[in-house]
Short mmCIF file of C-alpha atoms and ligand atoms in Angstrom, two decimals:
data_model
loop_
_atom_site.label_atom_id
_atom_site.label_comp_id
_atom_site.label_asym_id
_atom_site.label_seq_id
_atom_site.Cartn_x
_atom_site.Cartn_y
_atom_site.Cartn_z
CA MET A 1 0.05 -0.15 0.03
CA ASP A 2 1.28 3.50 -1.03
CA ALA A 3 1.54 6.56 1.47
CA PHE A 4 2.49 10.23 0.75
CA VAL A 5 5.11 11.75 2.50
CA ILE A 6 4.70 15.64 2.34
CA GLN A 7 6.89 18.42 3.33
CA GLY A 8 4.87 21.19 4.37
CA LYS A 9 4.66 25.08 3.80
CA ALA A 10 4.42 24.51 0.18
CA HIS A 11 4.35 27.31 -2.19
CA LEU A 12 2.97 26.33 -5.48
CA SER A 13 3.08 27.99 -8.97
CA GLY A 14 2.35 26.79 -12.39
CA SER A 15 -0.74 25.10 -13.82
CA VAL A 16 -2.79 21.87 -13.69
CA LEU A 17 -5.01 20.42 -16.41
CA VAL A 18 -8.23 19.06 -15.05
CA ASN A 19 -9.06 15.49 -16.17
CA GLY A 20 -12.35 14.04 -17.35
CA SER A 21 -15.08 13.36 -14.76
CA LYS A 22 -14.75 10.15 -12.85
CA ASN A 23 -18.62 10.51 -11.60
CA ALA A 24 -19.54 11.33 -14.98
CA ALA A 25 -17.60 8.69 -16.97
CA LEU A 26 -18.91 5.81 -14.69
CA PRO A 27 -22.45 5.69 -15.47
CA GLN A 28 -21.60 6.55 -19.13
CA MET A 29 -19.58 3.46 -19.34
CA ALA A 30 -22.29 1.48 -18.05
CA ALA A 31 -24.58 2.96 -20.67
CA ALA A 32 -22.59 1.06 -23.33
CA LEU A 33 -24.38 -2.08 -22.53
CA LEU A 34 -27.56 -0.50 -24.05
CA THR A 35 -26.26 -1.08 -27.50
CA ALA A 36 -24.19 -3.30 -29.70
CA GLU A 37 -22.32 -0.64 -31.46
CA PRO A 38 -19.08 0.88 -30.17
CA VAL A 39 -19.30 3.59 -27.74
CA THR A 40 -16.29 5.89 -27.25
CA ILE A 41 -15.44 7.77 -24.04
CA THR A 42 -12.92 10.64 -24.76
CA ASP A 43 -10.99 12.17 -21.68
CA ALA A 44 -11.71 8.88 -19.72
CA PRO A 45 -9.66 9.24 -16.51
CA ARG A 46 -7.11 6.63 -15.64
CA LEU A 47 -8.64 5.71 -12.19
CA SER A 48 -8.92 2.59 -10.43
CA ASP A 49 -12.74 2.86 -10.29
CA LEU A 50 -12.83 3.02 -14.19
CA ALA A 51 -10.62 0.03 -14.25
CA SER A 52 -13.07 -1.84 -12.05
CA MET A 53 -16.01 -0.69 -14.10
CA GLY A 54 -14.11 -1.88 -17.40
CA GLN A 55 -13.44 -5.27 -15.55
CA LEU A 56 -17.41 -5.56 -14.69
CA LEU A 57 -18.31 -4.65 -18.36
CA GLU A 58 -15.73 -7.30 -19.58
CA GLU A 59 -17.52 -9.87 -17.40
CA LEU A 60 -20.70 -8.71 -18.81
CA GLY A 61 -19.63 -9.45 -22.34
CA CYS A 62 -18.05 -6.13 -23.58
CA ASP A 63 -14.71 -5.64 -25.09
CA VAL A 64 -13.07 -2.69 -23.30
CA GLU A 65 -9.82 -1.37 -24.88
CA GLU A 66 -7.92 1.89 -24.83
CA ALA A 67 -8.22 3.47 -28.35
CA GLY A 68 -5.20 6.02 -28.35
CA ARG A 69 -5.37 9.67 -27.37
CA ALA A 70 -7.21 12.46 -29.02
CA SER A 71 -5.68 15.54 -29.75
CA PRO A 72 -7.22 18.06 -27.02
CA ASN A 73 -8.45 20.13 -29.72
CA THR A 74 -10.53 17.40 -31.59
CA GLY A 75 -14.04 16.57 -31.14
CA GLY A 76 -15.39 20.04 -32.27
CA VAL A 77 -15.06 21.37 -28.56
CA LYS A 78 -13.64 24.76 -28.35
CA ASN A 79 -11.71 24.43 -25.01
CA GLY A 80 -9.89 26.62 -22.56
CA TYR A 81 -6.75 24.58 -22.91
CA ALA A 82 -6.38 25.26 -26.93
CA GLY A 83 -2.89 26.18 -27.75
CA THR A 84 -1.14 24.61 -24.60
CA ALA A 85 1.32 21.81 -25.31
CA GLU A 86 0.29 18.02 -25.01
CA PRO A 87 -0.88 17.10 -21.41
CA ALA A 88 1.63 15.86 -19.17
CA SER A 89 1.56 11.89 -19.31
CA HIS A 90 0.09 11.66 -15.94
CA ARG A 91 -2.95 13.66 -17.23
CA SER A 92 -5.52 11.67 -19.09
CA VAL A 93 -7.24 14.32 -21.37
CA GLY A 94 -7.45 12.83 -24.69
CA ARG A 95 -7.75 9.46 -23.49
CA ARG A 96 -10.21 7.19 -25.38
CA LEU A 97 -11.83 4.34 -23.93
CA ARG A 98 -13.63 2.20 -26.58
CA ILE A 99 -16.35 -0.32 -25.22
CA GLN A 100 -18.48 -2.59 -27.13
CA THR A 101 -20.79 -5.38 -26.35
CA VAL A 102 -19.94 -8.56 -28.16
CA ASP A 103 -21.87 -11.35 -26.10
CA GLU A 104 -25.14 -10.48 -24.39
CA THR A 105 -25.60 -13.71 -22.33
CA ALA A 106 -24.05 -12.51 -19.10
CA THR A 107 -26.25 -10.66 -16.77
CA HIS A 108 -24.55 -11.22 -13.34
CA ALA A 109 -22.43 -8.22 -11.57
CA ARG A 110 -20.66 -10.30 -8.80
CA TYR A 111 -20.04 -9.21 -5.24
CA GLU A 112 -16.21 -9.31 -5.76
CA ILE A 113 -16.44 -6.14 -8.04
CA VAL A 114 -19.47 -4.54 -6.58
CA ARG A 115 -17.77 -4.54 -3.14
CA THR A 116 -14.78 -2.57 -4.49
CA MET A 117 -16.95 -0.01 -6.14
CA ARG A 118 -20.37 0.98 -5.30
CA ALA A 119 -21.01 2.63 -8.88
CA SER A 120 -21.31 -0.93 -10.12
CA ILE A 121 -24.98 -0.54 -9.45
CA SER A 122 -24.94 1.54 -12.58
CA VAL A 123 -25.17 -1.56 -14.73
CA LEU A 124 -28.26 -2.45 -13.39
CA GLY A 125 -30.69 -0.17 -15.55
CA PRO A 126 -28.88 -0.73 -18.61
CA LEU A 127 -28.49 -4.55 -18.18
CA LEU A 128 -32.42 -4.88 -17.46
CA ALA A 129 -33.35 -2.68 -20.39
CA ARG A 130 -31.40 -4.26 -22.84
CA ARG A 131 -31.16 -7.96 -21.79
CA GLY A 132 -34.41 -8.17 -19.80
CA VAL A 133 -32.58 -9.73 -16.71
CA ALA A 134 -30.03 -8.52 -14.41
CA ARG A 135 -28.51 -9.88 -11.19
CA VAL A 136 -26.32 -7.21 -9.35
CA SER A 137 -24.72 -7.59 -5.86
CA MET A 138 -26.41 -5.42 -3.31
CA PRO A 139 -23.78 -2.61 -2.48
CA GLY A 140 -22.99 -2.37 1.22
CA GLY A 141 -22.40 0.83 3.16
CA CYS A 142 -18.76 2.53 3.12
CA ALA A 143 -16.76 4.92 4.91
CA ILE A 144 -19.14 7.90 4.20
CA GLY A 145 -22.17 6.16 5.82
CA ASP A 146 -25.20 4.06 4.85
CA ARG A 147 -25.94 4.12 1.13
CA PRO A 148 -28.96 2.50 0.21
CA VAL A 149 -30.31 1.94 -3.29
CA ASP A 150 -34.18 1.88 -2.47
CA LEU A 151 -34.89 4.70 -4.93
CA HIS A 152 -33.11 3.01 -7.82
CA LEU A 153 -35.20 -0.21 -7.10
CA ARG A 154 -38.28 1.68 -6.77
CA GLY A 155 -37.97 3.32 -10.13
CA LEU A 156 -37.45 0.22 -11.65
CA VAL A 157 -40.43 -1.48 -10.25
CA ALA A 158 -42.46 1.25 -11.27
CA MET A 159 -41.34 0.37 -14.73
CA GLY A 160 -42.71 -3.33 -14.33
CA ALA A 161 -39.66 -4.86 -12.92
CA ASP A 162 -39.87 -7.93 -10.74
CA ILE A 163 -37.16 -7.40 -8.12
CA ASN A 164 -36.01 -9.68 -5.40
CA LEU A 165 -33.06 -10.14 -3.20
CA CYS A 166 -31.39 -13.60 -3.51
CA SER A 167 -27.98 -14.26 -1.71
CA GLY A 168 -27.06 -10.82 -1.26
CA ASP A 169 -27.95 -10.17 -5.07
CA ILE A 170 -30.57 -8.05 -6.32
CA THR A 171 -32.43 -10.10 -9.07
CA ALA A 172 -34.54 -8.12 -11.63
CA THR A 173 -36.61 -9.43 -14.34
CA ALA A 174 -38.38 -7.10 -16.79
CA PRO A 175 -42.09 -7.79 -17.87
CA VAL A 176 -42.76 -9.54 -21.18
CA GLY A 177 -44.07 -7.11 -23.57
CA ALA A 178 -45.19 -6.99 -27.07
CA GLY A 179 -43.82 -9.75 -29.41
CA GLY A 180 -42.72 -11.79 -26.38
CA ARG A 181 -39.69 -9.74 -25.82
CA ARG A 182 -38.73 -8.76 -22.20
CA ARG A 183 -39.08 -4.92 -21.95
CA LEU A 184 -39.46 -2.31 -19.27
CA LYS A 185 -42.54 0.01 -19.48
CA GLY A 186 -42.66 3.88 -19.22
CA ALA A 187 -43.77 4.90 -15.89
CA ARG A 188 -44.03 8.21 -13.64
CA ILE A 189 -41.35 7.98 -10.89
CA PHE A 190 -40.78 10.20 -7.95
CA LEU A 191 -37.03 9.87 -7.10
CA GLY A 192 -36.96 11.51 -3.56
CA GLY A 193 -35.85 10.19 -0.49
CA PRO A 194 -34.87 11.55 2.83
CA PHE A 195 -31.68 13.10 1.58
CA GLY A 196 -33.23 14.47 -1.63
CA SER A 197 -32.72 12.70 -4.97
CA THR A 198 -30.15 10.48 -6.15
CA VAL A 199 -27.67 11.01 -8.68
CA LEU A 200 -26.53 7.34 -9.70
CA GLY A 201 -30.46 6.57 -9.40
CA THR A 202 -31.35 9.20 -11.62
CA ALA A 203 -28.69 7.91 -14.20
CA ASN A 204 -29.97 4.23 -13.58
CA ILE A 205 -33.56 4.83 -14.36
CA MET A 206 -32.90 7.52 -17.28
CA SER A 207 -30.55 4.93 -18.93
CA ALA A 208 -33.28 2.26 -18.56
CA ALA A 209 -36.04 4.28 -19.77
CA THR A 210 -34.46 4.83 -23.07
CA LEU A 211 -35.28 1.50 -24.20
CA ALA A 212 -38.49 1.15 -22.38
CA GLU A 213 -41.84 0.76 -24.20
CA GLY A 214 -43.80 4.36 -23.93
CA THR A 215 -42.69 7.51 -21.82
CA THR A 216 -41.26 7.69 -18.56
CA VAL A 217 -41.20 10.90 -16.53
CA ILE A 218 -38.79 11.24 -13.53
CA GLU A 219 -39.80 13.73 -10.97
CA ASN A 220 -37.36 15.12 -8.45
CA ALA A 221 -34.62 13.83 -10.65
CA ALA A 222 -31.05 14.96 -9.42
CA CYS A 223 -29.76 18.01 -11.44
CA GLU A 224 -25.99 17.11 -11.19
CA PRO A 225 -23.98 18.21 -14.23
CA GLU A 226 -22.83 14.56 -14.60
CA VAL A 227 -26.67 13.58 -15.20
CA GLN A 228 -26.88 16.34 -17.76
CA ASP A 229 -23.71 15.04 -19.33
CA LEU A 230 -25.14 11.39 -19.46
CA GLY A 231 -28.25 12.86 -21.09
CA ARG A 232 -26.15 14.39 -23.84
CA MET A 233 -24.43 11.05 -24.51
CA LEU A 234 -27.60 8.86 -24.59
CA THR A 235 -29.42 11.59 -26.97
CA ALA A 236 -26.40 11.21 -29.29
CA MET A 237 -26.91 7.59 -29.19
CA GLY A 238 -30.61 7.98 -30.24
CA ALA A 239 -32.46 8.34 -27.16
CA ARG A 240 -35.36 10.94 -26.74
CA ILE A 241 -34.68 12.84 -23.48
CA GLU A 242 -35.71 16.22 -22.34
CA GLY A 243 -35.02 17.86 -19.34
CA ALA A 244 -31.72 16.03 -18.01
CA GLY A 245 -30.23 18.49 -15.64
CA THR A 246 -33.36 19.77 -14.30
CA PRO A 247 -35.80 18.08 -11.56
CA ARG A 248 -38.19 16.71 -14.29
CA ILE A 249 -36.88 14.43 -17.03
CA VAL A 250 -39.06 13.04 -19.86
CA ILE A 251 -37.92 9.99 -21.79
CA GLU A 252 -39.65 8.62 -24.80
CA GLY A 253 -38.59 4.98 -25.15
CA VAL A 254 -37.01 3.91 -28.55
CA GLU A 255 -36.39 0.32 -30.17
CA GLU A 256 -32.74 0.41 -30.27
CA LEU A 257 -29.72 2.83 -29.45
CA GLY A 258 -26.51 3.24 -31.64
CA GLY A 259 -22.98 4.04 -30.88
CA VAL A 260 -21.46 7.09 -30.03
CA ASP A 261 -18.06 8.97 -29.54
CA HIS A 262 -18.76 11.18 -26.26
CA ARG A 263 -16.28 13.49 -24.81
CA VAL A 264 -16.78 13.41 -20.93
CA MET A 265 -17.17 16.79 -18.90
CA PRO A 266 -14.31 17.86 -16.89
CA ASP A 267 -14.15 16.87 -13.31
CA ARG A 268 -15.64 19.48 -11.23
CA ILE A 269 -14.66 18.08 -7.92
CA GLU A 270 -10.91 17.65 -8.87
CA ALA A 271 -11.01 21.29 -10.33
CA GLY A 272 -12.42 22.61 -7.03
CA THR A 273 -9.86 20.52 -4.90
CA PHE A 274 -7.08 22.12 -6.87
CA MET A 275 -8.71 25.70 -6.24
CA MET A 276 -8.50 24.83 -2.50
CA ILE A 277 -5.12 23.49 -2.79
CA GLY A 278 -4.19 26.95 -4.27
CA ALA A 279 -5.66 28.62 -1.46
CA ILE A 280 -4.43 26.79 1.42
CA THR A 281 -0.96 27.19 0.35
CA ASN A 282 -1.29 30.82 -0.46
CA SER A 283 -0.41 30.43 -4.01
CA GLN A 284 -1.12 31.65 -7.46
CA ILE A 285 -1.97 28.69 -9.76
CA THR A 286 -3.72 28.17 -12.92
CA ILE A 287 -6.50 25.49 -13.64
CA GLU A 288 -6.97 24.69 -17.11
CA ASN A 289 -10.04 22.95 -18.66
CA CYS A 290 -11.86 23.86 -15.44
CA PRO A 291 -15.87 23.46 -15.54
CA LEU A 292 -16.29 26.77 -13.73
CA ASP A 293 -20.08 26.88 -14.77
CA ALA A 294 -20.63 23.77 -12.66
CA LEU A 295 -18.85 25.36 -9.68
CA MET A 296 -20.90 28.21 -8.80
CA ALA A 297 -21.67 27.42 -5.29
CA VAL A 298 -17.85 26.65 -4.65
CA THR A 299 -16.45 29.77 -6.13
CA ASP A 300 -19.10 31.93 -4.24
CA ARG A 301 -17.88 30.26 -0.93
CA LEU A 302 -14.24 30.52 -1.79
CA GLU A 303 -14.61 34.24 -2.81
CA ARG A 304 -16.17 34.87 0.73
CA ILE A 305 -13.13 33.28 2.17
CA GLY A 306 -10.91 35.50 0.20
CA VAL A 307 -9.88 33.53 -2.56
CA LYS A 308 -9.65 35.01 -6.06
CA ILE A 309 -10.72 33.46 -8.99
CA THR A 310 -10.07 35.11 -12.46
CA VAL A 311 -10.98 33.59 -15.82
CA ARG A 312 -8.35 34.27 -18.53
CA GLU A 313 -9.56 34.95 -21.95
CA PRO A 314 -13.27 35.54 -20.94
CA GLY A 315 -15.65 36.10 -23.78
CA TRP A 316 -15.10 33.05 -26.08
CA VAL A 317 -14.34 30.06 -24.01
CA ASP A 318 -16.96 27.26 -23.31
CA PRO A 319 -17.80 27.94 -19.67
CA MET A 320 -17.37 24.18 -18.81
CA ARG A 321 -13.70 24.32 -20.18
CA VAL A 322 -12.05 27.68 -19.07
CA ARG A 323 -8.80 28.44 -18.06
CA CYS A 324 -8.66 30.41 -14.87
CA ASP A 325 -6.11 31.59 -12.23
CA VAL A 326 -6.63 31.18 -8.41
CA THR A 327 -4.90 33.60 -6.05
CA CYS A 328 -4.99 33.93 -2.31
CA ASP A 329 -3.66 36.44 0.11
CA ARG A 330 -3.72 33.95 3.09
CA THR A 331 -5.96 36.00 5.29
CA LEU A 332 -8.76 33.54 5.02
CA ASN A 333 -12.53 34.67 6.32
CA PRO A 334 -14.42 31.96 8.15
CA VAL A 335 -17.72 30.90 6.50
CA GLU A 336 -20.94 28.94 6.93
CA MET A 337 -21.35 26.17 4.38
CA THR A 338 -24.09 23.39 4.07
CA THR A 339 -23.65 20.61 1.49
CA GLN A 340 -26.77 20.47 -0.97
CA PRO A 341 -27.68 18.71 -4.06
CA TYR A 342 -26.58 20.59 -7.24
CA PRO A 343 -26.39 23.50 -7.59
CA GLY A 344 -25.62 23.61 -3.92
CA PHE A 345 -22.49 23.00 -2.49
CA PRO A 346 -21.24 19.36 -3.39
CA THR A 347 -20.58 17.00 -0.49
CA ASP A 348 -17.71 15.66 -2.43
CA LEU A 349 -15.97 19.04 -1.62
CA GLN A 350 -16.95 19.23 1.95
CA ALA A 351 -13.78 17.60 3.58
CA GLN A 352 -11.52 19.84 1.36
CA LEU A 353 -13.28 23.03 2.34
CA LEU A 354 -12.91 21.82 5.94
CA ALA A 355 -9.32 21.65 5.73
CA LEU A 356 -9.13 25.17 4.18
CA LEU A 357 -11.02 26.33 7.19
CA THR A 358 -8.84 24.97 9.83
CA ILE A 359 -6.49 28.11 9.01
CA ALA A 360 -9.21 30.91 8.70
CA GLU A 361 -9.34 33.69 11.05
CA GLY A 362 -12.59 32.78 13.24
CA ASN A 363 -15.15 30.31 13.54
CA SER A 364 -16.90 28.47 10.58
CA VAL A 365 -19.88 26.26 10.50
CA VAL A 366 -19.96 23.19 8.13
CA THR A 367 -23.20 21.04 7.93
CA GLU A 368 -23.43 17.88 5.95
CA LYS A 369 -26.93 17.29 4.33
CA ILE A 370 -26.28 14.47 1.96
CA PHE A 371 -24.06 12.11 3.85
CA PRO A 372 -24.44 12.99 7.70
CA GLU A 373 -21.79 10.73 8.88
CA ARG A 374 -19.03 11.85 6.15
CA PHE A 375 -16.52 13.33 8.96
CA LEU A 376 -13.90 10.64 9.45
CA HIS A 377 -11.34 13.39 8.42
CA VAL A 378 -12.25 15.76 11.36
CA ALA A 379 -10.32 13.43 13.87
CA GLU A 380 -7.50 13.20 11.74
CA LEU A 381 -7.30 17.08 11.02
CA THR A 382 -7.25 17.37 14.82
CA ARG A 383 -4.00 15.20 14.87
CA MET A 384 -2.47 18.09 12.90
CA GLY A 385 -3.45 20.92 15.18
CA ALA A 386 -6.99 21.75 13.97
CA SER A 387 -9.52 22.88 16.22
CA ALA A 388 -12.87 21.35 15.26
CA PHE A 389 -15.98 20.27 17.12
CA ARG A 390 -18.65 17.72 15.72
CA GLN A 391 -22.04 17.63 16.89
CA GLY A 392 -24.38 15.48 14.56
CA PRO A 393 -24.29 16.61 10.84
CA THR A 394 -22.41 19.95 11.76
CA VAL A 395 -18.78 20.64 12.78
CA VAL A 396 -17.58 24.06 14.06
CA VAL A 397 -14.14 24.85 13.00
CA SER A 398 -12.12 27.61 14.89
CA GLY A 399 -9.15 28.79 12.77
CA VAL A 400 -5.67 28.02 14.15
CA ARG A 401 -2.55 30.13 13.14
CA ARG A 402 -0.76 26.76 11.90
CA LEU A 403 -1.37 23.24 11.51
CA VAL A 404 1.66 20.85 12.20
CA GLY A 405 2.64 17.73 10.22
CA ALA A 406 1.77 14.35 11.51
CA PRO A 407 1.16 10.87 10.26
CA VAL A 408 -2.51 10.44 9.41
CA MET A 409 -4.73 7.85 7.76
CA ALA A 410 -7.22 8.46 4.78
CA SER A 411 -10.37 6.95 5.18
CA ASP A 412 -12.14 7.68 1.84
CA LEU A 413 -11.51 9.43 -1.48
CA ARG A 414 -12.21 12.97 -0.34
CA ALA A 415 -10.93 12.65 3.11
CA SER A 416 -7.68 11.90 1.59
CA ALA A 417 -7.65 15.07 -0.57
CA CYS A 418 -8.31 17.10 2.55
CA LEU A 419 -5.44 15.48 4.36
CA VAL A 420 -3.05 16.10 1.66
CA MET A 421 -4.19 19.64 1.42
CA ALA A 422 -3.52 19.85 5.31
CA GLY A 423 -0.19 18.52 4.87
CA LEU A 424 0.84 20.87 2.17
CA ALA A 425 -0.08 23.88 4.59
CA ALA A 426 1.27 22.27 7.63
CA GLU A 427 4.82 22.89 9.27
CA GLY A 428 6.87 20.02 8.87
CA GLU A 429 6.40 16.33 7.56
CA THR A 430 2.92 14.64 7.00
CA ILE A 431 2.63 11.09 6.15
CA VAL A 432 -0.77 10.29 4.48
CA ARG A 433 -1.17 6.54 4.72
CA ARG A 434 -3.70 4.37 2.43
CA VAL A 435 -3.75 6.73 -0.58
CA TYR A 436 -5.34 3.95 -2.51
CA HIS A 437 -8.51 5.94 -1.61
CA LEU A 438 -7.10 8.99 -3.20
CA ASP A 439 -6.06 7.16 -6.46
CA ARG A 440 -9.77 6.12 -6.88
CA GLY A 441 -10.65 9.55 -7.84
CA TYR A 442 -7.50 11.74 -8.57
CA GLU A 443 -4.97 10.47 -11.22
CA ARG A 444 -1.54 10.95 -9.85
CA MET A 445 -2.27 13.88 -7.68
CA ASP A 446 1.45 13.67 -6.16
CA LEU A 447 2.76 14.34 -9.87
CA ALA A 448 0.36 16.97 -10.57
CA LEU A 449 1.36 18.80 -7.25
CA ARG A 450 5.01 18.06 -7.89
CA ASP A 451 4.80 19.66 -11.33
CA MET A 452 3.66 22.85 -9.34
CA GLY A 453 6.57 22.80 -6.94
CA ALA A 454 5.13 20.62 -4.03
CA GLU A 455 7.33 18.36 -2.16
CA ILE A 456 5.39 15.17 -2.02
CA GLU A 457 6.74 11.77 -2.35
CA ARG A 458 4.98 8.40 -2.98
CA ILE A 459 6.23 5.58 -0.95
CA ASP A 460 5.51 2.00 -0.30
CA ASP A 461 4.32 1.41 3.30
CA ARG A 462 7.13 -1.32 3.88
CA ASP A 463 9.64 1.56 2.88
CA LEU A 464 7.85 3.72 5.31
CA GLU A 465 8.20 1.21 7.98
CA ARG A 466 12.10 0.86 7.43
CA ARG A 467 12.49 4.60 7.34
CA GLU A 468 10.50 4.88 10.74
CA GLU A 469 12.59 2.10 12.27
CA GLU A 470 15.95 3.89 11.14
CA ALA A 471 14.66 7.28 12.48
CA VAL A 472 13.95 5.22 15.80
CA ALA A 473 17.30 3.79 15.94
CA ALA A 474 19.01 7.04 15.19
CA SER A 475 17.37 8.85 17.93
CA THR A 476 17.96 6.16 20.39
CA ALA A 477 21.58 6.15 19.51
CA ARG A 478 21.62 9.94 20.07
CA ILE A 479 19.91 9.53 23.55
CA HIS A 480 22.61 6.81 24.48
CA SER A 481 25.42 9.02 23.35
CA ALA A 482 24.11 11.96 25.23
CA LEU A 483 23.58 9.96 28.42
CA ALA A 484 26.88 8.33 27.93
CA GLY A 485 28.53 11.76 27.68
N1 EPU B 501 -30.03 7.75 -0.98
C1 EPU B 501 -31.12 7.03 -0.61
N2 EPU B 501 -31.68 6.01 -1.37
C2 EPU B 501 -31.31 5.59 -2.53
C3 EPU B 501 -30.11 6.15 -3.02
C4 EPU B 501 -29.57 7.30 -2.24
O1 EPU B 501 -31.81 7.47 0.39
O2 EPU B 501 -31.52 4.57 -3.32
C5 EPU B 501 -29.49 8.90 -0.05
C6 EPU B 501 -28.10 8.52 0.23
O3 EPU B 501 -27.76 7.75 1.16
C7 EPU B 501 -27.63 9.88 0.26
C8 EPU B 501 -28.44 10.64 -0.72
O4 EPU B 501 -29.60 9.94 -1.01
O5 EPU B 501 -27.76 10.34 1.66
C9 EPU B 501 -27.63 11.03 -2.15
O6 EPU B 501 -27.03 9.73 -2.65
P1 EPU B 501 -26.89 9.50 -4.09
O7 EPU B 501 -27.65 8.39 -4.72
O8 EPU B 501 -27.06 10.83 -4.79
O9 EPU B 501 -25.20 9.20 -4.24
P2 EPU B 501 -24.82 8.33 -5.38
O10 EPU B 501 -25.22 8.59 -6.50
O11 EPU B 501 -24.42 6.85 -4.77
C10 EPU B 501 -22.84 9.96 -6.29
C11 EPU B 501 -21.39 10.34 -6.40
C12 EPU B 501 -20.98 10.34 -4.90
C13 EPU B 501 -21.50 11.74 -4.45
C14 EPU B 501 -23.11 11.57 -4.42
C15 EPU B 501 -23.75 12.75 -3.87
C16 EPU B 501 -20.74 8.65 -8.42
C17 EPU B 501 -20.06 7.56 -8.73
N3 EPU B 501 -20.79 8.90 -6.97
O12 EPU B 501 -23.15 9.06 -5.48
O13 EPU B 501 -19.44 10.66 -5.22
O14 EPU B 501 -21.04 12.01 -3.19
O15 EPU B 501 -23.50 11.30 -5.86
O16 EPU B 501 -23.58 13.96 -4.75
O17 EPU B 501 -21.26 9.36 -9.01
C18 EPU B 501 -17.07 10.77 -4.46
O18 EPU B 501 -17.01 10.96 -5.76
O19 EPU B 501 -16.42 11.04 -3.58
C19 EPU B 501 -18.44 10.40 -4.27
C20 EPU B 501 -18.80 9.69 -3.08
#
């Protein structure tokens, strides 16, 4: 297992190119199950979650391969990084992933894969819509809390599916329609739960409805830009969808979908994380391929904190692919923030904002309304000198003058990013263990940070132990010689 060793008090400069979105790409890969024609996803990030989805799709009868790299300026997309050099090899902008279904007999998404990646549930809708049956292992909870899938299932039941739980697997069968073919039926579906709508649930139902008989109306659909991006991709495949990205999506089922070459949107969470890295290190950095249009709630909070975000070349750029400068003078103001469904402040940036607020001048209040238990990073930040007090879904952070480096443990993807941020700002050395969590959602963040001047080293856990033993031996020797002298 890898760990990061970070020398703090970093001052960064230079630029970072934002990769394609993990959370957009995952359900888009699953949507390849809806057609026998090839589906190409450009800008697919090189992340372990996408590799798991690729493996799952292969088990389900798809050929999945890298299809070379597109030039950043192909695909008719005018983008904010036009004219710059080729992306660094650890950035995957331009990477093309080609998926084609070659065998439609398999229908089982096994526990061994689903347990490594919850987004595997995204294959349920497409499998059921195209193959008439599906068996998908029920995802369990994870470090950020309980994550039920009842809304996904409720939607599919409304579309006529027969759903059962068998040996920990969800088994689903579509009703027999005209001509004896198993086919879901259009329905009116309300996708609201105690914490609002569901992002992957909306993706699942919207994908399934593209091949259903009749019209499906999803009320209280998730409005996240990733849902909108999936809607664009499905429409390009021949689906008839209106309203993706709004709370009411109407889908007119069609008989067949075709292939597509789709460029995935840039990752708004990666972009937001780099903005906050710039802020916590009191640096000026440039973020390229930044989906600023999808980050309004985040830039609003950051500007209140004292972070300046300036768009370069305004006027002609695609607002989802801009180049912007992030500057911060270090006098950070405290803020209140509550996570909300889009367009509110995303839960996936809560941990990173919390890291930033640890060094603000005053008291900040952060409330988590999507995953109320998503606070495992608070105790680790406290180990680095942060002053934070949690009560239920709310954390009060009293800004401190400085953080101090310490060994800390990453518990989930975004918590890892928060600890890396704290390590970059702290005095001394920070060791972040279990960075495999980070690697699920940030492609080689260590290299991107090193390019901007950070002192960060990726090290194998075993080497870390050896280093620690050597340090203990050296200090013991020092004590012995002092006592002897
Ligand atoms: N919920 C239910 N019932 C359901 C589904 C969800 O009650 O059937 C609840 C959840 O427990 C949660 C809320 O509804 O309280 C929202 O969950 P949602 O279903 O929207 O989450 P998700 O679709 O499983 C995606 C992202 C998460 C992100 C959330 C919220 C992907 C692959 N994952 O998960 O991303 O936090 O939406 O925006 O798209 C991450 O990238 O670090 C990450 C966790």
